PDB file of C-alpha atoms in Angstrom:
ATOM      1  CA  MET A   1      -0.067  -0.231   0.252  1.00  0.00           C
ATOM      2  CA  SER A   2       1.280   3.649  -0.768  1.00  0.00           C
ATOM      3  CA  TYR A   3       1.962   6.145   1.812  1.00  0.00           C
ATOM      4  CA  PHE A   4      -0.925   8.322  -0.057  1.00  0.00           C
ATOM      5  CA  ILE A   5      -2.947   5.551   0.666  1.00  0.00           C
ATOM      6  CA  GLU A   6      -2.127   4.983   4.210  1.00  0.00           C
ATOM      7  CA  ASN A   7      -1.845   8.721   5.374  1.00  0.00           C
ATOM      8  CA  LEU A   8      -5.343   9.374   3.753  1.00  0.00           C
ATOM      9  CA  GLU A   9      -6.808   6.334   5.548  1.00  0.00           C
ATOM     10  CA  VAL A  10      -5.997   8.305   8.978  1.00  0.00           C
ATOM     11  CA  ILE A  11      -6.882  11.748   7.520  1.00  0.00           C
ATOM     12  CA  LYS A  12     -10.379  10.216   6.767  1.00  0.00           C
ATOM     13  CA  ASP A  13     -10.754   9.348  10.128  1.00  0.00           C
ATOM     14  CA  ILE A  14      -9.459  12.984  11.927  1.00  0.00           C
ATOM     15  CA  ASP A  15     -10.738  15.172   9.863  1.00  0.00           C
ATOM     16  CA  LYS A  16     -13.248  14.946   7.160  1.00  0.00           C
ATOM     17  CA  GLU A  17     -12.764  18.504   5.644  1.00  0.00           C
ATOM     18  CA  LEU A  18      -9.233  18.038   5.034  1.00  0.00           C
ATOM     19  CA  TYR A  19      -9.597  14.492   3.784  1.00  0.00           C
ATOM     20  CA  ASP A  20     -12.400  15.876   1.143  1.00  0.00           C
ATOM     21  CA  GLY A  21     -10.354  18.793   0.081  1.00  0.00           C
ATOM     22  CA  ILE A  22      -7.406  16.418  -0.686  1.00  0.00           C
ATOM     23  CA  LEU A  23      -9.364  13.919  -3.272  1.00  0.00           C
ATOM     24  CA  ALA A  24     -10.791  17.022  -4.908  1.00  0.00           C
ATOM     25  CA  LEU A  25      -7.456  18.536  -5.355  1.00  0.00           C
ATOM     26  CA  ASP A  26      -5.754  15.098  -5.975  1.00  0.00           C
ATOM     27  CA  ASN A  27      -5.743  15.184  -9.809  1.00  0.00           C
ATOM     28  CA  VAL A  28      -4.773  18.964  -9.856  1.00  0.00           C
ATOM     29  CA  VAL A  29      -2.222  18.943  -7.510  1.00  0.00           C
ATOM     30  CA  ASP A  30      -0.156  16.194  -9.330  1.00  0.00           C
ATOM     31  CA  ASN A  31       3.351  15.546 -11.356  1.00  0.00           C
ATOM     32  CA  ILE A  32       4.809  18.827  -9.108  1.00  0.00           C
ATOM     33  CA  GLN A  33       7.828  19.893 -10.240  1.00  0.00           C
ATOM     34  CA  THR A  34       8.755  22.651  -7.606  1.00  0.00           C
ATOM     35  CA  ILE A  35       8.936  19.985  -5.010  1.00  0.00           C
ATOM     36  CA  ASP A  36      11.458  17.317  -4.548  1.00  0.00           C
ATOM     37  CA  SER A  37      12.835  14.611  -1.967  1.00  0.00           C
ATOM     38  CA  LYS A  38      16.368  13.952  -1.779  1.00  0.00           C
ATOM     39  CA  VAL A  39      18.639  11.408   0.213  1.00  0.00           C
ATOM     40  CA  ALA A  40      20.804  12.909   2.762  1.00  0.00           C
ATOM     41  CA  LYS A  41      24.222  11.930   3.693  1.00  0.00           C
ATOM     42  CA  ASP A  42      22.713   9.849   6.578  1.00  0.00           C
ATOM     43  CA  GLY A  43      20.733   7.951   3.952  1.00  0.00           C
ATOM     44  CA  SER A  44      17.232   9.557   5.497  1.00  0.00           C
ATOM     45  CA  LYS A  45      15.383  12.194   3.002  1.00  0.00           C
ATOM     46  CA  TYR A  46      14.921  15.701   3.081  1.00  0.00           C
ATOM     47  CA  LEU A  47      12.545  18.018   1.476  1.00  0.00           C
ATOM     48  CA  GLU A  48      13.790  20.592  -1.182  1.00  0.00           C
ATOM     49  CA  ILE A  49      12.049  23.271  -2.493  1.00  0.00           C
ATOM     50  CA  TYR A  50      12.552  25.286  -5.780  1.00  0.00           C
ATOM     51  CA  ILE A  51      12.232  29.142  -5.546  1.00  0.00           C
ATOM     52  CA  GLY A  52      12.584  30.052  -9.074  1.00  0.00           C
ATOM     53  CA  ASP A  53      15.855  28.498 -10.478  1.00  0.00           C
ATOM     54  CA  LYS A  54      17.182  27.969  -6.828  1.00  0.00           C
ATOM     55  CA  ALA A  55      16.735  24.575  -4.867  1.00  0.00           C
ATOM     56  CA  VAL A  56      16.113  25.589  -1.085  1.00  0.00           C
ATOM     57  CA  ALA A  57      16.754  22.536   1.074  1.00  0.00           C
ATOM     58  CA  MET A  58      14.380  22.462   4.084  1.00  0.00           C
ATOM     59  CA  ASN A  59      16.350  20.139   6.213  1.00  0.00           C
ATOM     60  CA  SER A  60      19.617  19.205   6.823  1.00  0.00           C
ATOM     61  CA  THR A  61      20.998  17.870   3.739  1.00  0.00           C
ATOM     62  CA  TYR A  62      23.222  15.390   6.099  1.00  0.00           C
ATOM     63  CA  LYS A  63      21.309  14.663   9.058  1.00  0.00           C
ATOM     64  CA  PRO A  64      17.945  15.890   9.158  1.00  0.00           C
ATOM     65  CA  GLU A  65      16.854  14.311  12.426  1.00  0.00           C
ATOM     66  CA  VAL A  66      19.520  15.503  14.462  1.00  0.00           C
ATOM     67  CA  GLU A  67      18.913  19.078  13.113  1.00  0.00           C
ATOM     68  CA  ALA A  68      15.170  18.722  13.857  1.00  0.00           C
ATOM     69  CA  ASP A  69      15.995  17.430  17.478  1.00  0.00           C
ATOM     70  CA  LYS A  70      18.406  20.406  17.925  1.00  0.00           C
ATOM     71  CA  TYR A  71      15.645  22.808  16.723  1.00  0.00           C
ATOM     72  CA  ALA A  72      12.922  21.137  19.133  1.00  0.00           C
ATOM     73  CA  GLN A  73      14.772  21.882  22.097  1.00  0.00           C
ATOM     74  CA  ARG A  74      13.267  25.424  22.058  1.00  0.00           C
ATOM     75  CA  PHE A  75      10.017  24.143  22.779  1.00  0.00           C
ATOM     76  CA  GLU A  76      11.241  22.571  25.990  1.00  0.00           C
ATOM     77  CA  MET A  77      10.352  25.667  27.567  1.00  0.00           C
ATOM     78  CA  TYR A  78       6.426  25.992  26.997  1.00  0.00           C
ATOM     79  CA  LYS A  79       5.032  24.168  30.074  1.00  0.00           C
ATOM     80  CA  ASN A  80       2.030  22.009  30.536  1.00  0.00           C
ATOM     81  CA  GLU A  81      -1.323  23.029  28.751  1.00  0.00           C
ATOM     82  CA  SER A  82       0.542  25.355  26.277  1.00  0.00           C
ATOM     83  CA  GLN A  83      -1.231  26.018  23.028  1.00  0.00           C
ATOM     84  CA  ILE A  84       1.271  26.125  20.111  1.00  0.00           C
ATOM     85  CA  PHE A  85       0.759  27.564  16.799  1.00  0.00           C
ATOM     86  CA  VAL A  86       3.586  26.146  14.431  1.00  0.00           C
ATOM     87  CA  PHE A  87       4.073  27.831  11.201  1.00  0.00           C
ATOM     88  CA  GLY A  88       4.800  25.039   8.523  1.00  0.00           C
ATOM     89  CA  PHE A  89       4.749  21.234   8.607  1.00  0.00           C
ATOM     90  CA  GLY A  90       7.407  20.427   6.018  1.00  0.00           C
ATOM     91  CA  ASN A  91       8.124  16.476   5.779  1.00  0.00           C
ATOM     92  CA  GLY A  92       7.035  15.623   9.378  1.00  0.00           C
ATOM     93  CA  VAL A  93      10.586  15.687  10.618  1.00  0.00           C
ATOM     94  CA  PHE A  94      10.168  18.479  12.793  1.00  0.00           C
ATOM     95  CA  PRO A  95       6.828  18.298  14.026  1.00  0.00           C
ATOM     96  CA  ARG A  96       8.193  14.566  14.694  1.00  0.00           C
ATOM     97  CA  SER A  97      11.053  15.676  17.013  1.00  0.00           C
ATOM     98  CA  ILE A  98       8.625  18.397  18.535  1.00  0.00           C
ATOM     99  CA  LEU A  99       6.351  15.897  19.390  1.00  0.00           C
ATOM    100  CA  LYS A 100       9.066  13.663  20.897  1.00  0.00           C
ATOM    101  CA  ASN A 101       9.287  15.382  24.220  1.00  0.00           C
ATOM    102  CA  ASN A 102       5.799  16.971  23.939  1.00  0.00           C
ATOM    103  CA  GLN A 103       4.308  17.432  27.641  1.00  0.00           C
ATOM    104  CA  GLU A 104       1.149  15.529  27.824  1.00  0.00           C
ATOM    105  CA  ASN A 105      -1.120  18.019  27.720  1.00  0.00           C
ATOM    106  CA  ASN A 106       0.441  20.667  25.109  1.00  0.00           C
ATOM    107  CA  LYS A 107      -1.744  21.370  21.933  1.00  0.00           C
ATOM    108  CA  TYR A 108       0.105  21.586  18.562  1.00  0.00           C
ATOM    109  CA  PHE A 109      -1.854  23.543  15.520  1.00  0.00           C
ATOM    110  CA  PHE A 110       0.798  23.151  12.867  1.00  0.00           C
ATOM    111  CA  TYR A 111      -0.351  25.172   9.564  1.00  0.00           C
ATOM    112  CA  GLU A 112       1.407  24.143   6.030  1.00  0.00           C
ATOM    113  CA  PRO A 113       1.203  27.268   3.753  1.00  0.00           C
ATOM    114  CA  ASN A 114       1.874  25.206   0.681  1.00  0.00           C
ATOM    115  CA  VAL A 115      -0.741  22.879  -0.837  1.00  0.00           C
ATOM    116  CA  GLU A 116       2.298  21.333  -3.244  1.00  0.00           C
ATOM    117  CA  VAL A 117       4.251  20.563  -0.278  1.00  0.00           C
ATOM    118  CA  PHE A 118       1.572  18.843   1.610  1.00  0.00           C
ATOM    119  CA  PHE A 119       0.988  16.647  -1.276  1.00  0.00           C
ATOM    120  CA  HIS A 120       4.447  15.760  -1.844  1.00  0.00           C
ATOM    121  CA  ILE A 121       4.859  14.742   1.745  1.00  0.00           C
ATOM    122  CA  LEU A 122       1.429  12.555   1.752  1.00  0.00           C
ATOM    123  CA  LYS A 123       3.020  10.362  -1.327  1.00  0.00           C
ATOM    124  CA  ASN A 124       6.514  10.015  -0.317  1.00  0.00           C
ATOM    125  CA  TYR A 125       6.596   9.950   3.630  1.00  0.00           C
ATOM    126  CA  ASP A 126       4.651   8.041   6.151  1.00  0.00           C
ATOM    127  CA  ILE A 127       3.297  10.934   8.668  1.00  0.00           C
ATOM    128  CA  ARG A 128       0.477   8.358  10.291  1.00  0.00           C
ATOM    129  CA  ASP A 129       2.236   8.915  13.726  1.00  0.00           C
ATOM    130  CA  ILE A 130       2.147  12.441  13.474  1.00  0.00           C
ATOM    131  CA  LEU A 131      -1.582  12.463  12.021  1.00  0.00           C
ATOM    132  CA  ASN A 132      -2.486  10.195  14.925  1.00  0.00           C
ATOM    133  CA  ASP A 133      -1.190  12.157  17.980  1.00  0.00           C
ATOM    134  CA  LYS A 134      -4.282  13.609  19.901  1.00  0.00           C
ATOM    135  CA  ASN A 135      -2.070  16.663  20.628  1.00  0.00           C
ATOM    136  CA  VAL A 136      -1.832  17.629  16.644  1.00  0.00           C
ATOM    137  CA  VAL A 137      -4.310  19.626  14.426  1.00  0.00           C
ATOM    138  CA  LEU A 138      -3.208  20.076  11.022  1.00  0.00           C
ATOM    139  CA  PHE A 139      -4.235  22.704   8.555  1.00  0.00           C
ATOM    140  CA  VAL A 140      -3.207  23.062   5.058  1.00  0.00           C
ATOM    141  CA  GLU A 141      -3.599  26.298   3.122  1.00  0.00           C
ATOM    142  CA  GLY A 142      -6.256  25.648   0.305  1.00  0.00           C
ATOM    143  CA  LEU A 143      -7.713  22.428   1.951  1.00  0.00           C
ATOM    144  CA  ASN A 144      -9.129  23.359   5.589  1.00  0.00           C
ATOM    145  CA  THR A 145      -7.952  26.178   6.631  1.00  0.00           C
ATOM    146  CA  GLU A 146     -11.460  28.254   6.337  1.00  0.00           C
ATOM    147  CA  LYS A 147     -11.825  26.715   9.982  1.00  0.00           C
ATOM    148  CA  MET A 148      -8.556  27.413  11.335  1.00  0.00           C
ATOM    149  CA  GLN A 149      -9.109  31.012  13.110  1.00  0.00           C
ATOM    150  CA  ILE A 150     -12.488  29.581  14.632  1.00  0.00           C
ATOM    151  CA  TYR A 151     -10.744  26.087  15.580  1.00  0.00           C
ATOM    152  CA  VAL A 152      -8.084  27.938  17.316  1.00  0.00           C
ATOM    153  CA  THR A 153     -10.061  30.614  18.997  1.00  0.00           C
ATOM    154  CA  SER A 154     -11.844  27.808  20.077  1.00  0.00           C
ATOM    155  CA  CYS A 155      -9.024  26.406  21.953  1.00  0.00           C
ATOM    156  CA  VAL A 156      -7.420  29.839  23.101  1.00  0.00           C
ATOM    157  CA  THR A 157      -9.777  31.145  25.954  1.00  0.00           C
ATOM    158  CA  TYR A 158      -9.852  33.665  28.633  1.00  0.00           C
ATOM    159  CA  LYS A 159      -8.186  30.813  31.067  1.00  0.00           C
ATOM    160  CA  ASN A 160      -5.012  29.922  28.939  1.00  0.00           C
ATOM    161  CA  PHE A 161      -4.569  32.892  26.518  1.00  0.00           C
ATOM    162  CA  GLU A 162      -1.096  33.349  28.649  1.00  0.00           C
ATOM    163  CA  LYS A 163       0.530  29.862  27.081  1.00  0.00           C
ATOM    164  CA  PHE A 164      -0.495  30.524  23.544  1.00  0.00           C
ATOM    165  CA  TYR A 165       2.683  30.957  21.575  1.00  0.00           C
ATOM    166  CA  VAL A 166       3.738  30.981  17.967  1.00  0.00           C
ATOM    167  CA  GLU A 167       6.656  29.276  16.349  1.00  0.00           C
ATOM    168  CA  ASN A 168       7.832  28.627  12.865  1.00  0.00           C
ATOM    169  CA  LEU A 169       9.730  25.852  10.970  1.00  0.00           C
ATOM    170  CA  PRO A 170      13.188  26.761   9.734  1.00  0.00           C
ATOM    171  CA  LYS A 171      13.200  28.563   6.343  1.00  0.00           C
ATOM    172  CA  TYR A 172       9.216  28.870   6.285  1.00  0.00           C
ATOM    173  CA  LYS A 173       9.075  32.497   7.421  1.00  0.00           C
ATOM    174  CA  GLU A 174      11.586  33.543   4.837  1.00  0.00           C
ATOM    175  CA  ILE A 175       9.961  32.069   2.146  1.00  0.00           C
ATOM    176  CA  TYR A 176       6.661  32.434   3.079  1.00  0.00           C
ATOM    177  CA  GLU A 177       7.027  35.851   4.386  1.00  0.00           C
ATOM    178  CA  GLY A 178       3.585  37.449   3.151  1.00  0.00           C
ATOM    179  CA  VAL A 179       1.670  34.323   4.688  1.00  0.00           C
ATOM    180  CA  PHE A 180       3.810  33.899   7.844  1.00  0.00           C
ATOM    181  CA  PHE A 181       2.760  37.701   9.042  1.00  0.00           C
ATOM    182  CA  ALA A 182      -0.705  37.107   7.822  1.00  0.00           C
ATOM    183  CA  ALA A 183      -0.918  34.038  10.428  1.00  0.00           C
ATOM    184  CA  THR A 184       0.731  35.873  13.181  1.00  0.00           C
ATOM    185  CA  SER A 185      -1.390  38.633  13.092  1.00  0.00           C
ATOM    186  CA  MET A 186      -4.536  36.178  13.030  1.00  0.00           C
ATOM    187  CA  CYS A 187      -2.597  34.705  16.428  1.00  0.00           C
ATOM    188  CA  GLN A 188      -2.128  37.686  17.844  1.00  0.00           C
ATOM    189  CA  ASN A 189      -5.557  39.010  17.214  1.00  0.00           C
ATOM    190  CA  ILE A 190      -6.824  35.778  18.772  1.00  0.00           C
ATOM    191  CA  ARG A 191      -4.785  36.257  21.973  1.00  0.00           C
ATOM    192  CA  ASN A 192      -6.174  40.044  22.055  1.00  0.00           C
ATOM    193  CA  TYR A 193      -9.672  38.539  21.955  1.00  0.00           C
ATOM    194  CA  ALA A 194      -8.920  36.238  24.795  1.00  0.00           C
ATOM    195  CA  GLN A 195      -7.133  38.763  26.773  1.00  0.00           C
ATOM    196  CA  ALA A 196     -10.131  41.353  26.440  1.00  0.00           C
ATOM    197  CA  ASP A 197     -12.455  38.710  27.533  1.00  0.00           C
ATOM    198  CA  PHE A 198     -10.547  37.858  30.878  1.00  0.00           C
ATOM    199  CA  ASN A 199      -9.958  41.791  31.744  1.00  0.00           C
ATOM    200  CA  THR A 200     -13.616  42.079  31.401  1.00  0.00           C
ATOM    201  CA  ARG A 201     -14.372  38.860  33.405  1.00  0.00           C
ATOM    202  CA  LYS A 202     -12.148  40.208  35.837  1.00  0.00           C
ATOM    203  CA  LEU A 203     -13.763  43.582  35.813  1.00  0.00           C
ATOM    204  CA  TYR A 204     -17.187  42.306  36.350  1.00  0.00           C
ATOM    205  CA  SER A 205     -16.627  40.092  38.668  1.00  0.00           C
ATOM    206  CA  GLN A 206     -15.034  42.209  41.192  1.00  0.00           C
ATOM    207  CA  LYS A 207     -18.176  44.192  41.168  1.00  0.00           C
ATOM    208  CA  THR A 208     -20.040  41.242  41.407  1.00  0.00           C
ATOM    209  CA  VAL A 209     -17.872  40.040  44.995  1.00  0.00           C
ATOM    210  CA  SER A 210     -18.616  43.525  45.918  1.00  0.00           C
ATOM    211  CA  ASN A 211     -22.544  42.813  45.844  1.00  0.00           C
ATOM    212  CA  TYR A 212     -21.716  39.549  47.796  1.00  0.00           C
ATOM    213  CA  VAL A 213     -20.168  41.172  50.678  1.00  0.00           C
ATOM    214  CA  ALA A 214     -22.381  44.024  51.234  1.00  0.00           C
ATOM    215  CA  ASN A 215     -25.681  41.828  50.708  1.00  0.00           C
ATOM    216  CA  LEU A 216     -23.832  39.734  53.406  1.00  0.00           C
ATOM    217  CA  LYS A 217     -25.783  41.894  56.128  1.00  0.00           C
ATOM    218  CA  TYR A 218     -29.000  41.081  54.544  1.00  0.00           C
ATOM    219  CA  ILE A 219     -29.069  37.347  55.134  1.00  0.00           C
ATOM    220  CA  PHE A 220     -29.737  36.971  58.659  1.00  0.00           C
ATOM    221  CA  ASP A 221     -33.234  39.079  58.691  1.00  0.00           C
ATOM    222  CA  ALA A 222     -33.974  37.491  54.749  1.00  0.00           C
ATOM    223  CA  ASN A 223     -36.819  35.073  53.914  1.00  0.00           C
ATOM    224  CA  VAL A 224     -36.934  31.822  52.083  1.00  0.00           C
ATOM    225  CA  ILE A 225     -39.381  30.328  50.014  1.00  0.00           C
ATOM    226  CA  GLU A 226     -40.190  27.744  52.758  1.00  0.00           C
ATOM    227  CA  ASP A 227     -41.316  30.975  55.200  1.00  0.00           C
ATOM    228  CA  TYR A 228     -44.179  31.698  52.742  1.00  0.00           C
ATOM    229  CA  ARG A 229     -45.560  27.772  52.254  1.00  0.00           C
ATOM    230  CA  GLU A 230     -48.270  28.180  55.140  1.00  0.00           C
ATOM    231  CA  SER A 231     -49.291  31.494  53.158  1.00  0.00           C
ATOM    232  CA  ILE A 232     -49.702  29.946  49.958  1.00  0.00           C
ATOM    233  CA  PRO A 233     -53.423  28.930  49.242  1.00  0.00           C
ATOM    234  CA  CYS A 234     -53.841  25.153  48.410  1.00  0.00           C
ATOM    235  CA  ASP A 235     -56.945  25.668  46.227  1.00  0.00           C
ATOM    236  CA  ILE A 236     -55.682  27.029  43.342  1.00  0.00           C
ATOM    237  CA  PRO A 237     -56.558  25.526  40.405  1.00  0.00           C
ATOM    238  CA  VAL A 238     -53.840  24.311  37.866  1.00  0.00           C
ATOM    239  CA  PHE A 239     -53.974  25.229  34.126  1.00  0.00           C
TER     240      PHE A 239
END
């Protein structure tokens, strides 16, 4: 069975919108000439993207996994229950290293801005382990990004906005600069909205607590429904 079929079977179960998008574009995004994979010095594969006439290696051409492990060390500072938006997915080497030492409740939103890269990966790499990771949500430009802002907003709330972070895979920011700044702007807006919600709740909670304290002195002289039971007529008809 091909990588494409195996990866697609997993996607079918976890994200119907992404699955339908892949099927709709499969015949369109075919025979891609600007994306390639080559063999690194250690025998593993690395991803290569052509920008004009220039080939850009998206991984180390010597030891891709060693490079990815070193990069992933920066994620160790994100503590439990962090929400991390990662610009770029690539061939899965970097995401796999990031997840290797992931704290159990950290959530990752991987955003691949190049649909051609994603199709190349589906057909040339086994990424089922990443797709099946319960802490991973994958967005791909042109396939399921319509729901990206809504979904991330639902996860980043007034309770956890201080643990919402944005990262980018190596070279992605430089190659997709415009898309990167649009994505980071979206994330900043999401964070600002959650912080505004927090500030509003904080302001009104202070007023609510003040009202509770101010009314405490009336509790001992107040009546409850049981005090009126004998005063309520029993012969009132029920309609």
